[in-house]
Short mmCIF file of C-alpha atoms and ligand atoms in Angstrom, two decimals:
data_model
loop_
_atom_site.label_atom_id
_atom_site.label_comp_id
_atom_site.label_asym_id
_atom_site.label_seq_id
_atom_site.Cartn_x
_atom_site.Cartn_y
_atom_site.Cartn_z
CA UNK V 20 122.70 69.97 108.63
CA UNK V 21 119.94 67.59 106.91
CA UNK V 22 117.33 68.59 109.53
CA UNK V 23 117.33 72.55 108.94
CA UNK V 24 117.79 72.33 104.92
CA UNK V 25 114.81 69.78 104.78
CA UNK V 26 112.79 72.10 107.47
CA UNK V 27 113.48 75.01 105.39
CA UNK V 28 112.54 72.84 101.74
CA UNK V 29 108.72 71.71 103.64
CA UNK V 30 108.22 75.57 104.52
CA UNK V 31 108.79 76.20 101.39
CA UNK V 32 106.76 73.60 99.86
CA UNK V 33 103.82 74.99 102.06
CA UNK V 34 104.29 78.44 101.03
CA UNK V 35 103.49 77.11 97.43
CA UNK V 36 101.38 74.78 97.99
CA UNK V 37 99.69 77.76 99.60
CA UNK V 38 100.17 80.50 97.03
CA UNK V 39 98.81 78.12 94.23
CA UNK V 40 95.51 77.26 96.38
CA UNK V 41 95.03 81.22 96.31
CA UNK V 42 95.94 81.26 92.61
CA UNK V 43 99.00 83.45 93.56
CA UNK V 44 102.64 83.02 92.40
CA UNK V 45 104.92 81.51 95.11
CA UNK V 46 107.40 83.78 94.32
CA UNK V 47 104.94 86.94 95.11
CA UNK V 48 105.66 85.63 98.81
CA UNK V 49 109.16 86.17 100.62
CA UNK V 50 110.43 83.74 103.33
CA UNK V 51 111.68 85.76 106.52
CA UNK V 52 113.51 82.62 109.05
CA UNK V 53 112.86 84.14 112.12
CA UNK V 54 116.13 82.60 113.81
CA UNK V 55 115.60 84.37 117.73
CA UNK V 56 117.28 82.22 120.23
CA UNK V 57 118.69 80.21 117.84
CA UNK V 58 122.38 80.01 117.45
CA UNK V 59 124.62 81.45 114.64
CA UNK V 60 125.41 77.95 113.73
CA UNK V 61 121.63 77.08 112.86
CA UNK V 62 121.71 80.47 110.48
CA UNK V 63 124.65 79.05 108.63
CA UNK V 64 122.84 75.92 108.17
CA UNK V 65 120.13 77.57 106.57
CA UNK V 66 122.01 79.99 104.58
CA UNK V 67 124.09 77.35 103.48
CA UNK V 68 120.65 76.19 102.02
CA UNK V 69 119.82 79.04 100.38
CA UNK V 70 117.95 81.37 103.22
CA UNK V 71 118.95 84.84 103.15
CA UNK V 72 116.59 86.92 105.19
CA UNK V 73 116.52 86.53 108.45
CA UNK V 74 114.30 87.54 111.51
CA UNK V 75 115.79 88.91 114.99
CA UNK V 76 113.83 89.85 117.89
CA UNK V 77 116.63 91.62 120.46
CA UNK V 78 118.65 94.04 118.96
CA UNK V 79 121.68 93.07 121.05
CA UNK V 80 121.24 89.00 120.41
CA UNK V 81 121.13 90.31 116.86
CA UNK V 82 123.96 92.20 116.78
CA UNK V 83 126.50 89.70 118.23
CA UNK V 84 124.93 87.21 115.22
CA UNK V 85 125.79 89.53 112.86
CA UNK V 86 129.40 90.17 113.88
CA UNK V 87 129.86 86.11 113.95
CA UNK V 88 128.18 86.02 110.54
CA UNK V 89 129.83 89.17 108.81
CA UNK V 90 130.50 88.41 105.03
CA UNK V 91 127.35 86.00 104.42
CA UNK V 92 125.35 89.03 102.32
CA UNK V 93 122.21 88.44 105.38
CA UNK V 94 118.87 90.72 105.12
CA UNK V 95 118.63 91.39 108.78
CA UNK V 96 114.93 91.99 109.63
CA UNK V 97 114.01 93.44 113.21
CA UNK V 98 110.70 91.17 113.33
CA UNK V 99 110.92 92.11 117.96
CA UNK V 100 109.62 95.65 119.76
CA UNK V 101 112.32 98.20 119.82
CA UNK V 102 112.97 100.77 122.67
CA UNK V 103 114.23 104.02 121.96
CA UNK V 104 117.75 103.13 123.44
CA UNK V 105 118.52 100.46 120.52
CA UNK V 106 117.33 102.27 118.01
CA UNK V 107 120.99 103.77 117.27
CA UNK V 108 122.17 100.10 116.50
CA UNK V 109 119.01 99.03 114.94
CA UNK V 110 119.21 101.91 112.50
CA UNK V 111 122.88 101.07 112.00
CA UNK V 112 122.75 96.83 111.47
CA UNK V 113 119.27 95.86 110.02
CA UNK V 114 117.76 96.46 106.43
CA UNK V 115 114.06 96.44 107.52
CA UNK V 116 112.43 96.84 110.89
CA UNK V 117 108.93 95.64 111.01
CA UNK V 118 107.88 96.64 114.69
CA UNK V 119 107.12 100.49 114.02
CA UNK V 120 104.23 101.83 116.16
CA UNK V 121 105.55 105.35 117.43
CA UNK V 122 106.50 108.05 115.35
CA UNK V 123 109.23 109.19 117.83
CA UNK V 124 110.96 105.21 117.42
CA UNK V 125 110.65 106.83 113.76
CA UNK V 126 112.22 109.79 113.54
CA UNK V 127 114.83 108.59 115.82
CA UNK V 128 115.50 105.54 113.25
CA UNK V 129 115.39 108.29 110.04
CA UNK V 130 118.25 110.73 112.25
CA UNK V 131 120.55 107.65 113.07
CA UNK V 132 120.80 105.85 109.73
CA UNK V 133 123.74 106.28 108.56
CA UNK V 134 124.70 108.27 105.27
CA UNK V 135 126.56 105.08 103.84
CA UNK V 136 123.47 103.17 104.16
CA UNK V 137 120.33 102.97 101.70
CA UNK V 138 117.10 104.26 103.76
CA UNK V 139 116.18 101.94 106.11
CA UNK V 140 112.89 99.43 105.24
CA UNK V 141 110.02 100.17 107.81
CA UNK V 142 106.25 98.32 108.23
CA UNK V 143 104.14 99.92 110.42
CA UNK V 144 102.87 97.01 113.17
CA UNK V 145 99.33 97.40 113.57
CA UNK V 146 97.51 95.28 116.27
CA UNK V 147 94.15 94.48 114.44
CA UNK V 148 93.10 92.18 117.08
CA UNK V 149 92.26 94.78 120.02
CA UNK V 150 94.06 92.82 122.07
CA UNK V 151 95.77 94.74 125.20
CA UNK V 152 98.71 92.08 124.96
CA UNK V 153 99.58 92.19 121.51
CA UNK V 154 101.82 94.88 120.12
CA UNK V 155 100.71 97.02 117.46
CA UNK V 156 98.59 100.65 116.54
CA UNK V 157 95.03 100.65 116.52
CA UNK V 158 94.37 100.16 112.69
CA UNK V 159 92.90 103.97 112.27
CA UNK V 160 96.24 105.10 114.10
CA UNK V 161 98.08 103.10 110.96
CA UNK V 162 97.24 106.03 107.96
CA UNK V 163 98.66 108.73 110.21
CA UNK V 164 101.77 106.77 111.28
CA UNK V 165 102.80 105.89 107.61
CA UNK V 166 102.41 108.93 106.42
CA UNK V 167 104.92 110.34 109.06
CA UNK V 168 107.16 107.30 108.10
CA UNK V 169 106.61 108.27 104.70
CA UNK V 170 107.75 111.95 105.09
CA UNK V 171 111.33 110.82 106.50
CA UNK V 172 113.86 111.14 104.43
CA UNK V 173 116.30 107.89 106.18
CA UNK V 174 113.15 106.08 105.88
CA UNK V 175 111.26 104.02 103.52
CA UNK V 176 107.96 102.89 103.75
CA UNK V 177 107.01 99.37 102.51
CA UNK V 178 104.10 98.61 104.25
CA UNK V 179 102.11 96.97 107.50
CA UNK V 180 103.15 93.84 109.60
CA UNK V 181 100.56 92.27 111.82
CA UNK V 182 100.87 89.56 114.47
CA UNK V 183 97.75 88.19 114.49
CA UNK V 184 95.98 84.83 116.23
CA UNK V 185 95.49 82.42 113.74
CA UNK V 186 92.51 83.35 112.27
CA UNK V 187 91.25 84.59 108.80
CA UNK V 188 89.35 87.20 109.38
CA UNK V 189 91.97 89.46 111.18
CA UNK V 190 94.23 88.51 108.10
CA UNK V 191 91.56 89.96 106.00
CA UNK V 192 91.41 92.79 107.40
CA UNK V 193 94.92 93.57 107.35
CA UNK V 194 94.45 92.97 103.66
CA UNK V 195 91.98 95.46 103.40
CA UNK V 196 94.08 98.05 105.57
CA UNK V 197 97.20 97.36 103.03
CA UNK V 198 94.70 97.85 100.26
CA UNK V 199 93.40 101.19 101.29
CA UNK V 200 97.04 102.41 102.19
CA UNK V 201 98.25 100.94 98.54
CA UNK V 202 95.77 104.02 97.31
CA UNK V 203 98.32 106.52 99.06
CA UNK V 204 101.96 104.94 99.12
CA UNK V 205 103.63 102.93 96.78
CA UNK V 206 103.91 99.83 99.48
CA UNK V 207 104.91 96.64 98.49
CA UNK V 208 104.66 94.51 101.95
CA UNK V 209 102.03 92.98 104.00
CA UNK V 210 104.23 90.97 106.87
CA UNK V 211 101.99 88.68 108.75
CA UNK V 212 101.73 84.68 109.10
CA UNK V 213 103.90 82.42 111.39
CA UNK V 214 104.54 78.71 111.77
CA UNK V 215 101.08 78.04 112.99
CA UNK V 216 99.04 80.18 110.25
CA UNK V 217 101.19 81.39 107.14
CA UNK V 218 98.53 79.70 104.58
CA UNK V 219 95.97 81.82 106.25
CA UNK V 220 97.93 84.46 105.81
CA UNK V 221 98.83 84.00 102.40
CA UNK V 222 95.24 83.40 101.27
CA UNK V 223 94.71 86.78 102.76
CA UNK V 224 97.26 88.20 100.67
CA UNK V 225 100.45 88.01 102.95
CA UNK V 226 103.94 89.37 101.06
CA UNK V 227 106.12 88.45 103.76
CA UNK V 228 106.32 85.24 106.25
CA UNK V 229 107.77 85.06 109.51
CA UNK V 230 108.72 81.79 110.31
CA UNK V 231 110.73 80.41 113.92
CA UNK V 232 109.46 77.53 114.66
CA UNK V 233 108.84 75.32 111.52
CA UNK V 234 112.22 75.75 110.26
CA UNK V 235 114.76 76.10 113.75
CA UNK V 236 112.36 74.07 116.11
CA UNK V 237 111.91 75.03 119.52
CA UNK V 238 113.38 77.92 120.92
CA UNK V 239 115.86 78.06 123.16
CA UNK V 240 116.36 80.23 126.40
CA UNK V 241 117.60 83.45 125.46
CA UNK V 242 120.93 83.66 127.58
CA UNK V 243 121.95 80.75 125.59
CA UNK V 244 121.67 81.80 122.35
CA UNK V 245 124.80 83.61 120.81
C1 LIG J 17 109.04 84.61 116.98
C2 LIG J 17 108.32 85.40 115.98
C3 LIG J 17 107.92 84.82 114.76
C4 LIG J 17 108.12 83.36 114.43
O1 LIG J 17 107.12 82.62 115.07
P1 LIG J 17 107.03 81.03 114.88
O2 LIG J 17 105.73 80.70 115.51
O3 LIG J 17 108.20 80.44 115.60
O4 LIG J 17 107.07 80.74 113.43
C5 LIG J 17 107.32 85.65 113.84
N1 LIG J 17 107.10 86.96 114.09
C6 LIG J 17 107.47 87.54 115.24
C7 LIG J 17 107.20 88.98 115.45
C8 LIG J 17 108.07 86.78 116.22
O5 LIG J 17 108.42 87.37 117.37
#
């Protein structure tokens, strides 16, 4: 119990300690425990210490957590890729999916959210790297894509997520990306930064954290997880 609430507390305390060095307010950046792999006792831990978003990668890993952990008030994020044959249950379980680089994943998420729900929260990913491995549109591929997202009414559009390699200068250019989009949409969001590089990302301007590693530890294999 200790070892997750004290992980959690030093995230934290670099998330400030970050913030402040950039002369922002720590509370201008939200905390997103990205808890794949990880079992449902491990959430509890950290909800128990005050976490309540949480990150998912596999829509069906996610949905068996949620079952066990029905009643606990979690912000389910969809941090993972999502095929077109999940997107029923992703539209149905999460609040936000961040992993949005095809308008037909889109309209397909706007059509299946359900009535009862409020729109679902959607970033567009954008892969600012160039990188043929990383997942993501091409950043001039990003304006066209959120204004689709935009224009669907299940939908709402908060703004960009990027998975980036450490390193400062792709953050600030997702900054400037987010900046430029700001002048169109009222967006909120600018998902990026992990374990490894969330004060780079939050001297570029990051909204949103994603953080596995520093808080859960290692991950586990997935088979094992729920
Ligand atoms: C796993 C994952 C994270 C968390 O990464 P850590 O390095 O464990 O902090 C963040 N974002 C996405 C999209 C991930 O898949």
């Amino acid at each position: 119990m200790a070892t997750i609430a004290a992980n959690l507390q030093a995230v934290r305390e670099r998330i400030a300690g970050a913030a402040a060095a950039a002369g922002r307010d720590p509370a201008s950046v939200t905390l997103v425990a990205v808890s794949k792999t990880h079992a449902g006792s491990l959430i509890r831990e950290a909800h128990a210490a005050g976490q309540r978003a949480f990150g998912e990668s596999y829509v069906q890993e996610a949905a068996q957590k949620m079952d066990a952990l029905r009643g606990l008030g979690i912000e389910w994020h969809l941090v993972g890729p999502l095929q077109s044959n999940k997107t029923r249950i992703a539209a149905a379980r999460f609040a936000w999916v961040h992993s949005i680089q095809s308008e037909r994943i889109a309209r397909r998420l706007s059509e299946q959210r359900p009535e009862s729900l409020a729109p679902l929260n959607l970033l567009v990913q954008v892969n600012v790297s160039g990188e043929a491995s990383k997942a993501g549109v091409e950043p001039r591929a990003a304006l066209p894509l959120a204004r689709i997202v935009a224009s669907l009414p299940r939908l709402r559009l908060r703004g960009l997520m990027a998975i980036g390699e450490p390193r400062r200068p792709r953050f600030a250019e997702m900054r400037k990306l987010f900046e430029r989009l700001q002048g169109e949409f009222e967006i909120d969001t600018l998902s990026m930064g992990m374990s490894e590089d969330m004060e780079e990302a939050i001297a570029e301007g990051a909204t949103l954290v994603r953080i596995g590693g520093a808080i859960f530890g290692a991950r586990r294999a997935v088979e094992t997880a729920a």
